[in-house]
mmCIF file of C-alpha atoms in Angstrom:
data_model
loop_
_atom_site.group_PDB
_atom_site.id
_atom_site.type_symbol
_atom_site.label_atom_id
_atom_site.label_comp_id
_atom_site.label_asym_id
_atom_site.label_seq_id
_atom_site.Cartn_x
_atom_site.Cartn_y
_atom_site.Cartn_z
ATOM 1 C CA MET A 1 15.256 -3.755 25.955
ATOM 2 C CA ARG A 2 15.496 -5.889 22.842
ATOM 3 C CA TRP A 3 17.988 -4.778 20.217
ATOM 4 C CA GLU A 4 15.298 -4.998 17.496
ATOM 5 C CA VAL A 5 13.263 -2.288 19.211
ATOM 6 C CA LEU A 6 16.313 -0.067 19.563
ATOM 7 C CA ALA A 7 17.292 -0.617 15.924
ATOM 8 C CA LEU A 8 13.758 0.179 14.768
ATOM 9 C CA ALA A 9 13.657 3.338 16.873
ATOM 10 C CA LEU A 10 16.967 4.489 15.386
ATOM 11 C CA VAL A 11 15.893 3.793 11.797
ATOM 12 C CA VAL A 12 12.515 5.505 12.197
ATOM 13 C CA GLY A 13 14.135 8.417 14.022
ATOM 14 C CA ALA A 14 16.722 8.855 11.274
ATOM 15 C CA ALA A 15 14.043 8.760 8.573
ATOM 16 C CA ASN A 16 11.916 11.245 10.515
ATOM 17 C CA TRP A 17 14.891 13.575 10.890
ATOM 18 C CA GLY A 18 15.670 13.246 7.186
ATOM 19 C CA PHE A 19 12.098 14.057 6.171
ATOM 20 C CA ARG A 20 12.236 17.221 8.248
ATOM 21 C CA TYR A 21 15.816 18.432 7.759
ATOM 22 C CA LEU A 22 16.688 17.627 4.152
ATOM 23 C CA PRO A 23 13.926 19.676 2.474
ATOM 24 C CA ILE A 24 14.986 22.690 4.530
ATOM 25 C CA ARG A 25 18.708 22.180 3.967
ATOM 26 C CA PHE A 26 18.528 21.676 0.219
ATOM 27 C CA GLY A 27 15.493 23.834 -0.557
ATOM 28 C CA LEU A 28 13.487 20.883 -1.843
ATOM 29 C CA GLY A 29 9.742 20.708 -1.966
ATOM 30 C CA SER A 30 6.993 22.731 -3.526
ATOM 31 C CA GLY A 31 8.542 26.093 -2.754
ATOM 32 C CA ALA A 32 6.215 26.839 0.110
ATOM 33 C CA GLU A 33 5.759 30.468 0.984
ATOM 34 C CA GLY A 34 7.270 31.720 4.194
ATOM 35 C CA GLY A 35 10.930 30.873 3.742
ATOM 36 C CA MET A 36 12.568 28.454 6.123
ATOM 37 C CA LEU A 37 9.552 28.190 8.452
ATOM 38 C CA GLY A 38 7.233 27.439 5.533
ATOM 39 C CA ARG A 39 9.521 24.679 4.252
ATOM 40 C CA PHE A 40 9.783 23.236 7.758
ATOM 41 C CA LEU A 41 6.019 23.109 8.188
ATOM 42 C CA ALA A 42 5.588 21.589 4.713
ATOM 43 C CA SER A 43 8.047 18.809 5.579
ATOM 44 C CA VAL A 44 6.497 17.951 8.956
ATOM 45 C CA GLY A 45 3.400 16.399 7.348
ATOM 46 C CA PRO A 46 5.174 13.600 5.439
ATOM 47 C CA ALA A 47 7.426 12.887 8.423
ATOM 48 C CA ALA A 48 4.457 12.541 10.752
ATOM 49 C CA ILE A 49 2.579 10.334 8.299
ATOM 50 C CA ALA A 50 5.563 8.028 7.789
ATOM 51 C CA THR A 51 6.136 7.735 11.531
ATOM 52 C CA LEU A 52 2.485 6.989 12.275
ATOM 53 C CA PHE A 53 2.320 4.454 9.444
ATOM 54 C CA VAL A 54 5.305 2.499 10.754
ATOM 55 C CA ALA A 55 3.979 2.639 14.313
ATOM 56 C CA SER A 56 0.553 1.353 13.263
ATOM 57 C CA ALA A 57 1.613 -1.287 10.712
ATOM 58 C CA LEU A 58 4.514 -2.818 12.642
ATOM 59 C CA PRO A 59 2.429 -4.745 15.216
ATOM 60 C CA PHE A 60 0.441 -6.404 12.424
ATOM 61 C CA VAL A 61 3.517 -7.356 10.437
ATOM 62 C CA ALA A 62 5.389 -8.572 13.522
ATOM 63 C CA GLY A 63 2.373 -10.671 14.526
ATOM 64 C CA GLY A 64 2.214 -12.392 11.147
ATOM 65 C CA ALA A 65 -0.870 -10.558 9.877
ATOM 66 C CA LEU A 66 0.837 -9.246 6.766
ATOM 67 C CA LEU A 67 -2.400 -8.402 4.943
ATOM 68 C CA ALA A 68 -4.019 -6.406 7.753
ATOM 69 C CA PRO A 69 -2.601 -2.956 6.853
ATOM 70 C CA VAL A 70 -2.937 -3.444 3.082
ATOM 71 C CA PRO A 71 -6.610 -2.426 2.487
ATOM 72 C CA GLY A 72 -6.288 0.791 4.472
ATOM 73 C CA THR A 73 -2.953 1.681 2.910
ATOM 74 C CA VAL A 74 -4.184 1.069 -0.625
ATOM 75 C CA ALA A 75 -7.330 3.114 0.035
ATOM 76 C CA VAL A 76 -5.365 6.040 1.471
ATOM 77 C CA VAL A 77 -2.925 6.155 -1.445
ATOM 78 C CA ALA A 78 -5.639 5.693 -4.096
ATOM 79 C CA VAL A 79 -7.989 8.357 -2.727
ATOM 80 C CA TRP A 80 -5.162 10.802 -2.121
ATOM 81 C CA LEU A 81 -3.882 10.396 -5.689
ATOM 82 C CA TRP A 82 -7.433 10.747 -7.009
ATOM 83 C CA ARG A 83 -8.629 13.753 -4.964
ATOM 84 C CA ARG A 84 -5.466 15.169 -3.305
ATOM 85 C CA SER A 85 -7.430 15.453 -0.065
ATOM 86 C CA VAL A 86 -5.908 14.292 3.196
ATOM 87 C CA VAL A 87 -9.335 14.261 4.857
ATOM 88 C CA LEU A 88 -10.968 12.027 2.248
ATOM 89 C CA ALA A 89 -7.916 9.765 2.090
ATOM 90 C CA THR A 90 -7.937 9.331 5.867
ATOM 91 C CA LEU A 91 -11.642 8.524 5.919
ATOM 92 C CA ALA A 92 -11.280 6.053 3.047
ATOM 93 C CA GLY A 93 -8.369 4.376 4.811
ATOM 94 C CA ALA A 94 -10.358 4.026 8.020
ATOM 95 C CA VAL A 95 -13.340 2.531 6.183
ATOM 96 C CA ALA A 96 -11.147 0.134 4.193
ATOM 97 C CA HIS A 97 -9.271 -0.931 7.322
ATOM 98 C CA ALA A 98 -12.560 -1.586 9.122
ATOM 99 C CA ALA A 99 -13.848 -3.591 6.152
ATOM 100 C CA GLY A 100 -10.651 -5.630 6.056
ATOM 101 C CA PHE A 101 -10.911 -6.248 9.787
ATOM 102 C CA ALA A 102 -14.550 -7.340 9.407
ATOM 103 C CA LEU A 103 -13.538 -9.751 6.643
ATOM 104 C CA GLY A 104 -10.823 -11.227 8.845
ATOM 105 C CA LEU A 105 -7.704 -9.957 7.097
#
């Protein structure tokens, strides 16, 4: 196993753990109903999104295609900030990624 893969796994694992544990430990977040379980479930979403983003963008960046994940990422962030809808943001990201792929980014 290459040390870069191990280092990446440790960094992503630590960030994932932090996204899940720290909001529970310090009572951060939106004050989700349901006590500790509610805070845990509210913190799982961002951790899963960050993990999936790194896992999907890393092959492009490592292969030298630095612009490949940009259209989808920008679309997801823009639509989510505009509508606060995970569903619409995901669909917009998929469409933007497909358009970028079709254009050869």
